[in-house]
Short mmCIF file of C-alpha atoms in Angstrom, two decimals:
data_model
loop_
_atom_site.label_atom_id
_atom_site.label_comp_id
_atom_site.label_asym_id
_atom_site.label_seq_id
_atom_site.Cartn_x
_atom_site.Cartn_y
_atom_site.Cartn_z
CA MET A 190 24.24 13.45 26.17
CA ALA A 191 21.47 15.58 27.68
CA LYS A 192 17.94 14.99 26.45
CA ASN A 193 16.55 17.80 24.32
CA VAL A 194 12.94 18.77 23.63
CA ALA A 195 12.84 16.75 20.39
CA ASP A 196 13.97 13.63 22.30
CA GLN A 197 11.26 14.23 24.90
CA LEU A 198 8.65 14.68 22.16
CA VAL A 199 9.62 11.39 20.51
CA GLU A 200 9.63 9.50 23.83
CA MET A 201 6.11 10.73 24.55
CA LEU A 202 4.91 9.82 21.05
CA VAL A 203 6.34 6.31 21.49
CA SER A 204 4.57 6.00 24.86
CA ALA A 205 1.32 7.05 23.17
CA GLY A 206 1.69 4.24 20.64
CA ILE A 207 2.80 6.23 17.59
CA LYS A 208 4.56 3.93 15.10
CA ARG A 209 5.09 6.35 12.19
CA ILE A 210 5.38 10.06 11.50
CA TYR A 211 4.34 11.05 7.98
CA ALA A 212 6.30 14.15 7.03
CA VAL A 213 8.62 16.09 4.80
CA THR A 214 11.79 17.15 6.57
CA GLY A 215 12.20 20.90 6.70
CA ASP A 216 14.72 23.00 8.59
CA SER A 217 12.46 23.44 11.60
CA LEU A 218 11.85 19.66 11.79
CA ASN A 219 15.50 18.60 11.63
CA GLU A 220 15.85 18.03 15.39
CA VAL A 221 12.65 15.98 15.50
CA ASN A 222 13.75 13.88 12.53
CA ASP A 223 17.11 13.27 14.20
CA ALA A 224 15.44 12.33 17.50
CA VAL A 225 13.24 9.81 15.65
CA ARG A 226 16.35 8.29 14.07
CA ARG A 227 18.19 8.06 17.41
CA GLU A 228 15.24 6.56 19.30
CA GLY A 229 14.55 3.95 16.62
CA SER A 230 10.98 2.88 17.47
CA ILE A 231 9.11 5.29 15.21
CA LYS A 232 9.51 5.23 11.44
CA TRP A 233 9.85 8.57 9.67
CA ILE A 234 7.78 8.12 6.51
CA HIS A 235 8.97 10.67 3.98
CA VAL A 236 6.04 11.74 1.80
CA ARG A 237 5.80 13.73 -1.42
CA HIS A 238 4.30 16.68 0.44
CA GLU A 239 2.58 17.32 3.75
CA GLU A 240 -0.95 16.91 2.38
CA VAL A 241 -0.15 13.28 1.58
CA GLY A 242 1.26 12.91 5.10
CA ALA A 243 -1.90 14.26 6.70
CA TYR A 244 -4.10 11.95 4.60
CA ALA A 245 -1.85 8.97 5.43
CA ALA A 246 -2.03 9.77 9.14
CA ALA A 247 -5.81 10.10 8.89
CA ALA A 248 -6.09 6.69 7.21
CA GLU A 249 -3.81 5.07 9.78
CA ALA A 250 -5.77 6.66 12.63
CA GLU A 251 -9.06 5.35 11.24
CA LEU A 252 -7.60 1.85 11.00
CA ASN A 253 -5.43 1.65 14.10
CA GLY A 254 -6.11 4.59 16.41
CA LEU A 255 -3.80 7.52 17.07
CA ALA A 256 -1.45 8.58 14.25
CA CYS A 257 0.96 11.44 13.60
CA CYS A 258 2.03 13.73 10.78
CA ALA A 259 4.27 16.78 10.69
CA GLY A 260 4.83 19.84 8.56
CA SER A 261 7.27 22.69 8.72
CA SER A 262 6.53 26.39 8.54
CA GLY A 263 4.96 28.15 5.61
CA PRO A 264 4.04 25.87 2.73
CA GLY A 265 4.34 22.79 4.95
CA HIS A 266 1.56 24.08 7.19
CA VAL A 267 -0.68 25.01 4.27
CA HIS A 268 -0.18 21.59 2.67
CA LEU A 269 -1.42 19.90 5.88
CA ILE A 270 -4.83 21.58 5.76
CA ASN A 271 -6.82 19.28 3.41
CA GLY A 272 -5.71 16.09 5.11
CA LEU A 273 -6.29 17.52 8.58
CA TYR A 274 -9.80 18.66 7.64
CA ASP A 275 -10.49 15.15 6.37
CA ALA A 276 -9.19 13.59 9.59
CA HIS A 277 -11.07 16.02 11.79
CA ARG A 278 -14.40 15.63 9.98
CA SER A 279 -13.97 11.84 10.00
CA GLY A 280 -13.18 11.72 13.71
CA ALA A 281 -9.72 10.28 13.13
CA PRO A 282 -7.36 10.95 16.06
CA VAL A 283 -4.32 12.62 14.50
CA ILE A 284 -1.48 14.50 16.16
CA ALA A 285 -0.10 17.13 13.79
CA ILE A 286 3.31 18.56 14.67
CA ALA A 287 3.50 22.02 13.12
CA SER A 288 7.11 23.08 13.41
CA THR A 289 7.55 26.81 13.01
CA ILE A 290 10.20 29.42 12.51
CA ALA A 291 12.45 30.24 15.48
CA SER A 292 10.51 31.85 18.31
CA THR A 293 12.78 34.91 18.15
CA GLU A 294 11.43 35.59 14.64
CA TYR A 295 7.70 35.56 15.54
CA GLY A 296 5.86 38.66 14.40
CA THR A 297 8.66 39.97 12.20
CA GLY A 298 7.28 38.90 8.83
CA TYR A 299 10.06 36.34 8.61
CA PHE A 300 10.19 34.15 5.49
CA GLN A 301 7.55 31.41 5.68
CA GLU A 302 6.03 32.64 8.95
CA THR A 303 2.48 31.37 9.47
CA ASN A 304 0.09 31.88 12.35
CA THR A 305 -0.62 28.26 13.24
CA ILE A 306 -3.34 29.17 15.74
CA LYS A 307 -5.41 30.91 13.07
CA LEU A 308 -4.53 28.46 10.32
CA PHE A 309 -5.48 25.24 12.11
CA ASP A 310 -8.27 26.54 14.36
CA ASP A 311 -11.19 25.19 12.32
CA CYS A 312 -9.75 21.72 11.71
CA SER A 313 -8.64 20.76 15.22
CA HIS A 314 -9.91 20.15 18.74
CA TYR A 315 -6.58 21.23 20.24
CA ASN A 316 -4.28 23.82 18.69
CA GLN A 317 -1.47 25.41 20.68
CA VAL A 318 2.17 26.47 20.28
CA ALA A 319 4.76 25.51 22.89
CA THR A 320 7.18 28.35 23.51
CA THR A 321 9.27 26.93 26.36
CA PRO A 322 10.70 23.45 27.03
CA LYS A 323 8.71 23.23 30.25
CA GLN A 324 5.41 23.50 28.35
CA LEU A 325 5.99 20.61 25.96
CA PRO A 326 5.09 17.60 28.15
CA ARG A 327 1.79 19.00 29.35
CA MET A 328 0.83 20.42 25.96
CA LEU A 329 1.65 17.21 24.10
CA GLN A 330 -0.29 15.17 26.67
CA SER A 331 -3.25 17.54 26.23
CA ALA A 332 -2.99 17.16 22.45
CA ILE A 333 -2.94 13.36 22.69
CA GLN A 334 -5.94 13.34 25.04
CA ALA A 335 -7.90 15.74 22.80
CA ALA A 336 -7.22 13.69 19.67
CA LEU A 337 -8.25 10.43 21.34
CA HIS A 338 -11.18 11.52 23.48
CA GLN A 339 -12.68 14.19 21.23
CA LYS A 340 -11.93 12.09 18.13
CA GLY A 341 -10.16 14.42 15.74
CA VAL A 342 -7.07 16.46 15.10
CA ALA A 343 -4.77 18.01 17.68
CA VAL A 344 -2.09 20.42 16.46
CA LEU A 345 1.04 21.20 18.45
CA GLY A 346 3.17 24.04 17.16
CA LEU A 347 6.88 23.74 17.89
CA PRO A 348 9.34 26.53 17.12
CA GLY A 349 12.45 25.17 15.43
CA ASP A 350 14.72 26.61 18.12
CA LEU A 351 12.70 25.00 20.93
CA THR A 352 13.34 21.42 19.80
CA SER A 353 17.10 21.72 20.30
CA MET A 354 16.82 23.13 23.84
CA ASP A 355 17.43 20.97 26.91
CA ALA A 356 14.26 19.26 28.10
#
């Protein structure tokens, strides 16, 4: 089976030392959740809502170094905010995966569309959205480096349709 973008994402997170992803599964995170299950090294920690996931990742990062949380478009992104602000202001290196609506729906007012660049700008050192499979490795590496070296949050936006594409 060919490796998709979600598989590549998970491999890179494993290489960076991520042990857990704190998240609520939403449609745009399904491929990532499945890649975590297939790979087997990272535990998907299902939380009540994304705010809890962001706080949990912040606590883990303060104790052990780099940690990860994820939220899916719309309410999932908004729920991440408080925990990400806490992590960022505390200097906790957290990678936040902000899965979004399909890239073909950007700018159409699609249900639960959020502008992740505007939303997460004030609570992150790195905040970008990958729009092609080729961008993911470099952008994720930049996010990891920003979180670790600048001590705070790095947000990587991933359209739901991107994660199922061939890496």
